[in-house]
Short mmCIF file of C-alpha atoms in Angstrom, two decimals:
data_model
loop_
_atom_site.label_atom_id
_atom_site.label_comp_id
_atom_site.label_asym_id
_atom_site.label_seq_id
_atom_site.Cartn_x
_atom_site.Cartn_y
_atom_site.Cartn_z
CA UNK V 560 49.56 77.17 -142.86
CA UNK V 561 48.50 78.33 -146.40
CA UNK V 562 50.91 75.68 -148.03
CA UNK V 563 49.32 73.23 -146.00
CA UNK V 564 45.69 74.38 -147.25
CA UNK V 565 46.66 74.08 -150.91
CA UNK V 566 48.37 70.92 -150.24
CA UNK V 567 45.50 69.13 -148.68
CA UNK V 568 43.18 70.49 -151.65
CA UNK V 569 45.57 68.87 -154.17
CA UNK V 570 45.37 65.65 -152.46
CA UNK V 571 41.91 65.47 -152.17
CA UNK V 572 41.71 66.50 -156.17
CA UNK V 573 44.08 64.08 -156.91
CA UNK V 574 42.13 61.36 -154.81
CA UNK V 575 38.68 62.46 -156.92
CA UNK V 576 40.04 61.61 -160.13
CA UNK V 577 41.43 58.53 -158.79
CA UNK V 578 37.68 57.50 -157.56
CA UNK V 579 36.55 58.36 -161.07
CA UNK V 580 38.12 55.49 -162.58
CA UNK V 581 37.02 52.94 -160.20
CA UNK V 582 33.81 50.78 -159.95
CA UNK V 583 30.97 51.48 -157.60
CA UNK V 584 31.41 48.12 -155.92
CA UNK V 585 35.03 48.93 -155.10
CA UNK V 586 34.59 52.18 -153.92
CA UNK V 587 31.57 50.88 -151.25
CA UNK V 588 34.09 48.22 -149.83
CA UNK V 589 36.85 50.94 -149.41
CA UNK V 590 33.93 53.14 -147.73
CA UNK V 591 32.95 50.37 -145.38
CA UNK V 592 36.46 49.87 -144.58
CA UNK V 593 37.14 53.36 -143.83
CA UNK V 594 34.00 53.90 -141.63
CA UNK V 595 34.93 51.02 -139.63
CA UNK V 596 38.70 52.09 -139.13
CA UNK V 597 36.99 55.49 -138.01
CA UNK V 598 34.78 53.69 -135.43
CA UNK V 599 38.14 51.96 -134.15
CA UNK V 600 40.23 55.37 -134.09
CA UNK V 601 37.35 56.88 -132.10
CA UNK V 602 36.93 54.32 -129.42
CA UNK V 603 40.72 54.13 -128.85
CA UNK V 604 42.19 57.57 -129.23
CA UNK V 605 41.02 60.92 -127.68
CA UNK V 606 39.12 63.75 -129.70
CA UNK V 607 41.59 64.89 -132.16
CA UNK V 608 42.76 68.64 -132.21
CA UNK V 609 41.97 69.86 -135.95
CA UNK V 610 43.55 73.04 -137.06
CA UNK V 611 42.14 75.73 -139.29
CA UNK V 612 43.39 74.00 -142.82
CA UNK V 613 41.62 70.74 -141.51
CA UNK V 614 38.46 72.56 -140.79
CA UNK V 615 38.09 74.37 -144.21
CA UNK V 616 38.83 70.81 -146.01
CA UNK V 617 36.08 69.25 -144.31
CA UNK V 618 33.68 72.34 -144.50
CA UNK V 619 34.02 72.14 -148.45
CA UNK V 620 33.54 68.32 -148.86
CA UNK V 621 30.62 68.41 -146.53
CA UNK V 622 28.73 70.70 -148.52
CA UNK V 623 28.87 67.93 -151.30
CA UNK V 624 27.35 65.21 -149.15
CA UNK V 625 23.41 64.70 -148.88
CA UNK V 626 21.60 66.41 -146.30
CA UNK V 627 20.78 63.71 -144.39
CA UNK V 628 24.49 62.49 -144.18
CA UNK V 629 25.56 66.25 -143.53
CA UNK V 630 23.32 66.48 -140.56
CA UNK V 631 24.50 63.27 -138.93
CA UNK V 632 28.17 64.42 -139.52
CA UNK V 633 28.00 67.86 -138.08
CA UNK V 634 25.69 67.17 -135.14
CA UNK V 635 25.68 64.08 -133.07
CA UNK V 636 23.55 63.43 -129.92
CA UNK V 637 26.24 63.90 -127.60
CA UNK V 638 26.79 67.23 -128.90
CA UNK V 639 23.36 68.47 -128.55
CA UNK V 640 23.48 67.19 -124.81
CA UNK V 641 26.59 68.97 -124.54
CA UNK V 642 25.36 72.35 -125.83
CA UNK V 643 22.27 71.80 -123.56
CA UNK V 644 24.38 71.54 -120.50
CA UNK V 645 26.25 74.67 -121.46
CA UNK V 646 23.46 76.76 -121.85
CA UNK V 647 21.85 75.54 -118.45
CA UNK V 648 25.15 76.29 -116.79
CA UNK V 649 25.44 79.81 -118.26
CA UNK V 650 21.82 80.70 -117.18
CA UNK V 651 22.67 79.49 -113.56
CA UNK V 652 26.28 80.58 -113.12
CA UNK V 653 26.21 83.89 -111.04
CA UNK V 654 29.29 86.02 -110.96
CA UNK V 655 32.27 85.37 -108.73
CA UNK V 656 31.35 86.71 -105.17
CA UNK V 657 34.90 87.94 -103.26
CA UNK V 658 34.87 86.60 -99.75
CA UNK V 659 36.47 88.38 -96.76
CA UNK V 660 39.18 91.12 -97.62
CA UNK V 661 42.52 89.39 -97.40
CA UNK V 662 44.55 90.47 -93.96
CA UNK V 663 46.75 93.43 -94.32
CA UNK V 664 50.60 92.69 -95.12
CA UNK V 665 51.66 94.57 -91.94
CA UNK V 666 49.53 92.39 -89.94
CA UNK V 667 50.82 89.37 -91.48
CA UNK V 668 54.21 90.30 -90.83
CA UNK V 669 53.55 90.99 -87.13
CA UNK V 670 51.86 87.63 -86.96
CA UNK V 671 55.23 85.85 -88.22
CA UNK V 672 57.34 88.02 -85.89
CA UNK V 673 55.23 87.13 -83.01
CA UNK V 674 55.61 83.36 -83.90
CA UNK V 675 59.47 83.65 -84.47
CA UNK V 676 60.20 85.42 -81.46
CA UNK V 677 57.89 83.53 -79.24
CA UNK V 678 58.20 80.07 -79.69
CA UNK V 679 55.66 78.90 -77.17
CA UNK V 680 53.09 80.99 -78.63
CA UNK V 681 49.92 78.87 -80.12
CA UNK V 682 47.59 80.23 -82.58
CA UNK V 683 45.04 81.46 -79.54
CA UNK V 684 47.88 83.12 -77.81
CA UNK V 685 48.75 85.27 -81.04
CA UNK V 686 45.06 86.05 -81.67
CA UNK V 687 44.71 87.19 -78.32
CA UNK V 688 47.99 89.55 -78.67
CA UNK V 689 46.44 91.14 -81.79
CA UNK V 690 43.25 91.75 -80.18
CA UNK V 691 44.81 93.61 -77.49
CA UNK V 692 46.31 95.91 -79.98
CA UNK V 693 43.27 96.36 -81.76
CA UNK V 694 43.33 93.59 -84.99
CA UNK V 695 40.40 90.96 -84.73
CA UNK V 696 42.08 88.14 -86.90
CA UNK V 697 40.60 84.58 -86.63
CA UNK V 698 43.10 81.47 -85.47
CA UNK V 699 42.47 79.91 -88.80
CA UNK V 700 43.63 83.09 -90.78
CA UNK V 701 46.70 82.59 -88.14
CA UNK V 702 47.39 79.14 -88.90
CA UNK V 703 47.25 79.94 -92.59
CA UNK V 704 49.78 82.94 -92.43
CA UNK V 705 52.36 80.71 -90.56
CA UNK V 706 51.72 77.96 -92.86
CA UNK V 707 52.35 80.01 -95.76
CA UNK V 708 55.41 81.19 -93.87
CA UNK V 709 56.62 77.99 -93.45
CA UNK V 710 56.48 78.32 -89.52
CA UNK V 711 55.77 75.31 -87.76
CA UNK V 712 52.85 74.93 -84.76
CA UNK V 713 54.07 76.03 -81.45
CA UNK V 714 54.87 72.44 -79.85
CA UNK V 715 57.33 71.85 -83.00
CA UNK V 716 58.48 75.54 -83.61
CA UNK V 717 61.59 75.30 -81.20
CA UNK V 718 62.64 72.35 -79.06
CA UNK V 719 65.71 73.66 -77.40
CA UNK V 720 67.03 77.06 -76.48
CA UNK V 721 70.00 78.57 -78.45
CA UNK V 722 72.79 79.68 -76.59
CA UNK V 723 72.36 83.27 -77.89
CA UNK V 724 69.02 83.22 -76.35
CA UNK V 725 70.47 81.63 -73.05
CA UNK V 726 73.38 83.96 -72.92
CA UNK V 727 70.77 87.06 -73.29
CA UNK V 728 68.72 85.42 -70.64
CA UNK V 729 71.52 84.85 -68.06
CA UNK V 730 73.24 88.20 -69.16
CA UNK V 731 72.26 90.29 -65.85
CA UNK V 732 73.74 87.94 -63.75
CA UNK V 733 77.22 87.16 -65.68
CA UNK V 734 80.36 88.71 -65.33
CA UNK V 735 83.44 88.49 -67.79
CA UNK V 736 87.11 89.17 -67.17
CA UNK V 737 90.28 89.11 -68.94
CA UNK V 738 93.67 90.55 -69.64
CA UNK V 739 94.93 92.87 -72.62
CA UNK V 740 98.38 94.55 -72.57
CA UNK V 741 100.08 97.88 -73.62
CA UNK V 742 103.63 98.38 -74.70
CA UNK V 743 105.36 101.81 -73.20
CA UNK V 744 106.45 103.91 -75.58
CA UNK V 745 110.19 104.09 -74.90
CA UNK V 746 111.11 101.24 -72.80
CA UNK V 747 108.92 98.81 -74.53
CA UNK V 748 107.80 97.41 -71.14
CA UNK V 749 104.58 95.32 -71.42
CA UNK V 750 101.86 96.62 -68.82
CA UNK V 751 98.82 94.19 -68.24
CA UNK V 752 95.57 95.25 -67.49
CA UNK V 753 92.91 93.21 -65.60
CA UNK V 754 89.07 94.18 -65.82
CA UNK V 755 85.87 92.66 -65.34
CA UNK V 756 82.98 93.28 -67.18
CA UNK V 757 79.20 93.19 -66.13
CA UNK V 758 77.65 91.35 -68.97
CA UNK V 759 74.28 93.05 -68.67
CA UNK V 760 74.92 96.61 -68.44
CA UNK V 761 78.17 96.75 -70.21
CA UNK V 762 79.44 98.46 -66.95
CA UNK V 763 83.34 97.67 -66.99
CA UNK V 764 85.68 97.51 -63.65
CA UNK V 765 89.24 98.12 -64.44
CA UNK V 766 90.94 96.42 -61.50
CA UNK V 767 94.60 97.21 -61.86
CA UNK V 768 97.72 97.38 -64.17
CA UNK V 769 100.95 95.17 -63.39
CA UNK V 770 104.04 94.00 -65.32
CA UNK V 771 103.66 90.68 -63.54
CA UNK V 772 100.12 89.26 -63.21
CA UNK V 773 100.71 86.16 -61.04
CA UNK V 774 97.90 84.30 -59.25
CA UNK V 775 98.24 86.19 -55.78
CA UNK V 776 97.91 89.37 -57.85
CA UNK V 777 94.94 88.29 -59.78
CA UNK V 778 93.37 87.11 -56.68
CA UNK V 779 93.58 90.20 -54.72
CA UNK V 780 92.19 92.22 -57.40
CA UNK V 781 89.23 90.15 -57.49
CA UNK V 782 88.57 90.34 -53.74
CA UNK V 783 89.07 93.99 -53.94
CA UNK V 784 86.11 93.90 -56.54
CA UNK V 785 83.99 91.92 -54.23
CA UNK V 786 84.42 94.21 -51.55
CA UNK V 787 83.49 97.13 -53.61
CA UNK V 788 80.26 95.69 -54.93
CA UNK V 789 79.28 95.01 -51.69
CA UNK V 790 75.42 94.07 -51.66
CA UNK V 791 75.49 94.10 -55.56
CA UNK V 792 77.64 90.96 -55.39
CA UNK V 793 74.52 89.08 -54.80
CA UNK V 794 72.98 89.95 -58.53
CA UNK V 795 75.75 88.11 -60.13
CA UNK V 796 75.76 84.24 -60.62
CA UNK V 797 78.56 83.25 -63.01
CA UNK V 798 81.60 84.67 -64.24
CA UNK V 799 83.47 83.95 -67.27
CA UNK V 800 87.06 83.20 -67.80
CA UNK V 801 89.81 81.79 -69.92
CA UNK V 802 92.24 79.16 -68.78
CA UNK V 803 95.09 81.46 -68.35
CA UNK V 804 97.81 80.79 -65.34
CA UNK V 805 96.86 83.98 -63.53
CA UNK V 806 93.71 82.50 -62.45
CA UNK V 807 94.78 80.25 -59.51
CA UNK V 808 92.46 77.94 -57.35
CA UNK V 809 92.27 80.56 -54.81
CA UNK V 810 90.55 83.13 -57.54
CA UNK V 811 87.70 80.92 -57.91
CA UNK V 812 87.49 79.94 -54.19
CA UNK V 813 86.91 83.88 -53.62
CA UNK V 814 84.36 83.84 -55.89
CA UNK V 815 82.53 80.51 -54.56
CA UNK V 816 82.49 82.27 -51.24
CA UNK V 817 79.89 85.05 -52.10
CA UNK V 818 77.89 82.55 -54.30
CA UNK V 819 79.52 83.30 -57.94
CA UNK V 820 80.33 80.11 -60.08
CA UNK V 821 83.23 80.48 -62.35
CA UNK V 822 82.90 79.17 -65.82
CA UNK V 823 86.05 78.34 -67.89
CA UNK V 824 85.90 78.91 -71.69
CA UNK V 825 87.15 75.64 -73.91
CA UNK V 826 90.95 75.81 -74.73
CA UNK V 827 91.82 78.19 -77.87
CA UNK V 828 88.09 79.44 -78.16
CA UNK V 829 88.06 83.37 -77.17
CA UNK V 830 84.85 83.90 -78.91
CA UNK V 831 83.38 82.08 -75.83
CA UNK V 832 84.32 85.13 -73.85
CA UNK V 833 83.04 87.40 -76.48
CA UNK V 834 81.72 90.10 -74.38
CA UNK V 835 85.52 90.50 -72.71
CA UNK V 836 86.93 90.48 -76.05
CA UNK V 837 84.79 92.99 -77.64
CA UNK V 838 85.91 95.51 -74.56
CA UNK V 839 89.53 94.64 -75.37
CA UNK V 840 88.68 95.49 -79.05
CA UNK V 841 86.88 98.86 -77.98
CA UNK V 842 89.86 100.11 -75.82
CA UNK V 843 92.67 99.78 -78.51
CA UNK V 844 90.77 100.69 -81.48
CA UNK V 845 89.79 104.23 -79.34
CA UNK V 846 92.57 104.40 -76.84
CA UNK V 847 95.59 102.12 -76.76
CA UNK V 848 96.41 102.10 -80.59
CA UNK V 849 95.96 106.07 -81.07
CA UNK V 850 98.28 107.30 -78.17
CA UNK V 851 101.53 106.66 -76.99
CA UNK V 852 101.77 105.16 -73.11
CA UNK V 853 104.87 106.41 -71.55
CA UNK V 854 104.94 104.49 -68.18
CA UNK V 855 102.34 102.65 -65.80
CA UNK V 856 101.43 105.79 -64.15
CA UNK V 857 100.29 107.41 -67.21
CA UNK V 858 98.56 104.42 -68.24
CA UNK V 859 96.38 104.42 -65.01
CA UNK V 860 95.82 108.07 -65.54
CA UNK V 861 94.53 107.34 -69.14
CA UNK V 862 92.38 104.12 -68.41
CA UNK V 863 90.67 106.41 -65.27
CA UNK V 864 89.52 108.89 -67.87
CA UNK V 865 88.35 106.32 -70.35
CA UNK V 866 86.54 104.24 -68.10
CA UNK V 867 84.66 107.36 -66.98
CA UNK V 868 83.66 108.24 -70.51
CA UNK V 869 82.78 104.26 -71.35
CA UNK V 870 80.80 103.88 -68.62
CA UNK V 871 78.98 107.27 -68.35
CA UNK V 872 78.99 108.89 -71.93
CA UNK V 873 79.69 106.19 -74.50
CA UNK V 874 76.56 104.86 -76.59
CA UNK V 875 76.43 101.09 -76.80
CA UNK V 876 74.72 99.39 -79.65
CA UNK V 877 73.66 96.45 -77.11
CA UNK V 878 72.12 99.05 -74.81
CA UNK V 879 69.96 100.85 -77.73
CA UNK V 880 72.88 103.57 -77.88
CA UNK V 881 72.82 104.29 -74.18
CA UNK V 882 75.76 104.15 -71.79
CA UNK V 883 75.74 101.60 -69.02
CA UNK V 884 75.45 104.01 -66.32
CA UNK V 885 74.10 107.51 -68.24
CA UNK V 886 75.57 110.82 -66.36
CA UNK V 887 73.75 113.14 -68.33
CA UNK V 888 69.86 114.48 -68.78
CA UNK V 889 68.41 114.57 -72.03
CA UNK V 890 68.88 117.97 -73.82
CA UNK V 891 66.13 119.89 -76.04
CA UNK V 892 68.07 120.61 -79.16
CA UNK V 893 65.61 123.57 -79.83
CA UNK V 894 66.00 125.46 -76.75
CA UNK V 895 69.76 124.54 -75.45
CA UNK V 896 72.99 124.92 -77.05
CA UNK V 897 75.19 121.99 -77.32
CA UNK V 898 79.16 122.19 -76.55
CA UNK V 899 81.82 119.63 -77.17
CA UNK V 900 83.87 118.49 -74.43
CA UNK V 901 87.66 117.21 -75.39
CA UNK V 902 88.94 114.08 -73.43
CA UNK V 903 92.46 112.76 -73.47
CA UNK V 904 93.92 115.90 -75.24
CA UNK V 905 91.22 115.73 -77.79
CA UNK V 906 91.58 111.97 -78.57
CA UNK V 907 87.64 111.43 -77.63
CA UNK V 908 84.79 113.60 -77.72
CA UNK V 909 81.86 114.34 -75.50
CA UNK V 910 78.78 116.54 -76.26
CA UNK V 911 76.73 117.96 -73.26
CA UNK V 912 74.34 121.08 -73.05
CA UNK V 913 75.96 124.36 -72.66
CA UNK V 914 75.69 126.17 -69.07
#
């Protein structure tokens, strides 16, 4: 910047030397031309931004001008009016007043959660639910929070029910069935296990084992389950199964007689029967892949012990880490001693209160 200032001073001194050699008439004509150019530029261009070097040169040159011209150059009527407006604004401008305190982040998160989990709730319904919990929040504030989170209003928030939500809603009335096989240790004979799972409670029924799961055998097993359920059969409306040949028309007829509709999953889509497939994975990882099965009698005994553990003692994540039908009371860890109970020759451990 200092080089720029020296450069400007040099140019002005050079211009001054040139002016000394010119006549007064030529100077006056040039002055009129320059004034007209300045007037045109002021009309067509915005106010120029001057750096400190330009301001220094102007300040030095203005001191050489007559007093009347200097006053006209430095202060214009528009400048005086602008200064007056600023003075009045400074007098009547009050400090910024803060409005209502912002909504707590925890309450804002709760509002977003309520709107996400309840697609039909409007602003007033969320406001009432918050009031029930002891939080007074205006409907307009709720609208602003949801708008900031890009959550649309209730009519446009959700137009259809997802499959996940539909299955969760219908879970208590659904059954799922499937087969899985176990190969014997020495004979390599393949034994098929047929089971039915109550989707809502995750309670599993192992209906039987066989080496030839034909349609007649499968139909008889489902008939035995209907008899075993008794009056509880009215709690179920659907049974999910695959398209295997073991499920004959008589199989579906037995279920239809008690009001249970059979739902066949699409071909080559085992994920559509995910509940039954998950039990197969659990049974394999916890039992079948960790011990050798000698014969069908041995498999039945092992499955009976494992199913008792699965239904009564094993925690399930889908049930908030509770078994389908707990067979134990809550234990006070401070007053009672906990002991380990070994099942299936130490393959599975259970923990219960010591006597």
